[in-house]
Amino acid sequence: MPGDAATLTVDRAGDGTVLRAVGDWDIGAAARLEAELDSVPATGGEQVTLDLSGLTAIDTAGAWLLHRARERLVAAGASVSIVDPPPDLAGLMAAVDEAAPQPPPAPSGPGEGPVIRFVGGVGRATVDFGRESLALLNFLGMLVIRLGGAIAHPRRLRATSIVHHMEATGLAAMPIVGLLSFLIGVVLAYQGADQLRQFGAEIYVVNLLGISVLRELGALITAIIVAGRSGSAFTAQIGTMKVNQEVDAMRTLGLDPVDILTLPRVIALMVTLPLLVFYADIVALFGGAVMSWAALGITFPQFMGQLQSAVDLSQFWIGMVKAPVFAFTIAMVGCYQGLKVGGSAESVGRLTTTAVVQSIFLVIVLDAIFSIIFATMGV
C-alpha cells in the first residue's frame, strides 16, 4: 500500500515560522522536498520551528534534508527548534549529523588580532594535549591490567603471534640497528679523539665511548630506531585492520582486539628491545674500537683493557634497565594510535605520524627521568 504523500507547509506564527513536515519523507520525494526547503526564506533572529508530528515515515534522505535545512537556517542567524519528532528519528538524525562534513571555521572578526589568535591556538592545543594525555593514561591502565591477567593465565597468550612479532621487531631490525650503532661508535670516537688529542689524553676516548654508549646512547638510539620502524608499523597494521572493518569483525565474534592485537606486540617488543640494545652496545663499541685504532693507534687489546678499567657492570645494567620500559611505551603508543584510526586512509597516515612523534617524545622524557633517578641514587 503506498505511503502518504510527502508535503511541506510553511505557516507564520507570531514572529516566527513553523515548517510542518507531513507524510513519507523518503528518497522518492527528496528532489521536490529539497526545492521546497531551499525556498524557505532565512531571516536572522527569527524563530523557526520544525514540526515533525505529521511524519509517517522517514529514511536517510529525508533526515539529510532536515539536517541541511536546519544548518542553513542556523547559519543565517535563525533559531531552529524541532518539536514532536518520531521516536526513531533521533538516532537517524544523530547518525546524519555525525556523518555530515564539518563546516569550515568562521573567519576571524576584525577584533581578533594575531595575539588573540595565538593565545586561542595555545589554549586549544593545551586542551587537546590534556585530553590526549588522559586517554593515553586510561589505555595504559587497561593495558597493565590485561598484561597482568595474561601473565597470571599464560594460556591466554598467543604464542604464535608473539614469536611472529619478535621476528618482525627484533631479527628484521638488526641490520639497521647494527649499521647506525656502528656509525655512532665511529663518530663518538672520532669527535672524542679530536678534542682529547689537544691534552694528550687520547686513551680516555675509550672511557667516553664506553660510558656514553652503555649508559645512554645504546638504549636511546635503539629505542628511537624501533619507534620509527616498529611503532609506526603497529599503528599502520592495526589502523588498516580498522579501515577494513576487521577489528569490528573481531568484536562481533566476541574477541577483544586488545588481547588479540595489542598484547602480543607489547610482549614481543619488551623481549626483543633489550636484546637489540645489547647488540647495539656491542656494535657501537666495535665501531669505536675501529676508529680508535685508525685515528689514534689504540690497539684492540689496549682498547679492551682501558674499557674494563673505565666501565663496570653497573653502567651496562643502567642502559639495559631502560630497554623494557622504552619497549612498553613504544608498543603502547603504536597500538593506541592504531585503535584510534577512523575509516579513511588519511587517518592511518596521520595517526602513524602521531605515533612516531609521541613515542620518541615519551622515550626521551623517560630517559631524562631515569637519569634524574640514577643521579639521585648516586649510580
PDB file of C-alpha atoms in Angstrom, residues 8 19 21 25 37 50-52 55 58-73 80 82 86 89 93 96-97:
ATOM      1  CA  LEU A   8       5.927  20.693   3.480  1.00  0.00           C
ATOM      2  CA  LEU A  19       7.614  24.290   8.982  1.00  0.00           C
ATOM      3  CA  ALA A  21       6.636  18.023   7.548  1.00  0.00           C
ATOM      4  CA  TRP A  25       9.845  11.765   3.652  1.00  0.00           C
ATOM      5  CA  LEU A  37      13.079  23.643   1.748  1.00  0.00           C
ATOM      6  CA  LEU A  50      10.264  22.241  12.573  1.00  0.00           C
ATOM      7  CA  ASP A  51       7.025  20.413  13.375  1.00  0.00           C
ATOM      8  CA  LEU A  52       7.577  16.715  12.625  1.00  0.00           C
ATOM      9  CA  LEU A  55       5.671  12.404   9.596  1.00  0.00           C
ATOM     10  CA  ILE A  58      11.430   8.911   7.028  1.00  0.00           C
ATOM     11  CA  ASP A  59      14.645   7.499   5.617  1.00  0.00           C
ATOM     12  CA  THR A  60      18.221   8.753   5.475  1.00  0.00           C
ATOM     13  CA  ALA A  61      17.468  11.040   2.522  1.00  0.00           C
ATOM     14  CA  GLY A  62      14.659  12.722   4.464  1.00  0.00           C
ATOM     15  CA  ALA A  63      16.806  13.087   7.572  1.00  0.00           C
ATOM     16  CA  TRP A  64      19.560  14.594   5.437  1.00  0.00           C
ATOM     17  CA  LEU A  65      17.142  17.177   4.014  1.00  0.00           C
ATOM     18  CA  LEU A  66      16.072  18.185   7.534  1.00  0.00           C
ATOM     19  CA  HIS A  67      19.717  18.423   8.587  1.00  0.00           C
ATOM     20  CA  ARG A  68      20.585  20.659   5.624  1.00  0.00           C
ATOM     21  CA  ALA A  69      17.583  22.895   6.209  1.00  0.00           C
ATOM     22  CA  ARG A  70      18.393  23.294   9.883  1.00  0.00           C
ATOM     23  CA  GLU A  71      22.062  24.090   9.183  1.00  0.00           C
ATOM     24  CA  ARG A  72      21.126  26.665   6.523  1.00  0.00           C
ATOM     25  CA  LEU A  73      18.686  28.430   8.806  1.00  0.00           C
ATOM     26  CA  VAL A  80      15.707  26.499  14.994  1.00  0.00           C
ATOM     27  CA  ILE A  82      12.443  20.581  16.412  1.00  0.00           C
ATOM     28  CA  PRO A  86       9.031  10.411  15.577  1.00  0.00           C
ATOM     29  CA  LEU A  89      14.187   9.898  14.182  1.00  0.00           C
ATOM     30  CA  MET A  93      19.394  12.428  12.844  1.00  0.00           C
ATOM     31  CA  VAL A  96      23.372  12.059   9.801  1.00  0.00           C
ATOM     32  CA  ASP A  97      24.835  14.852  11.945  1.00  0.00           C
TER      33      ASP A  97
END
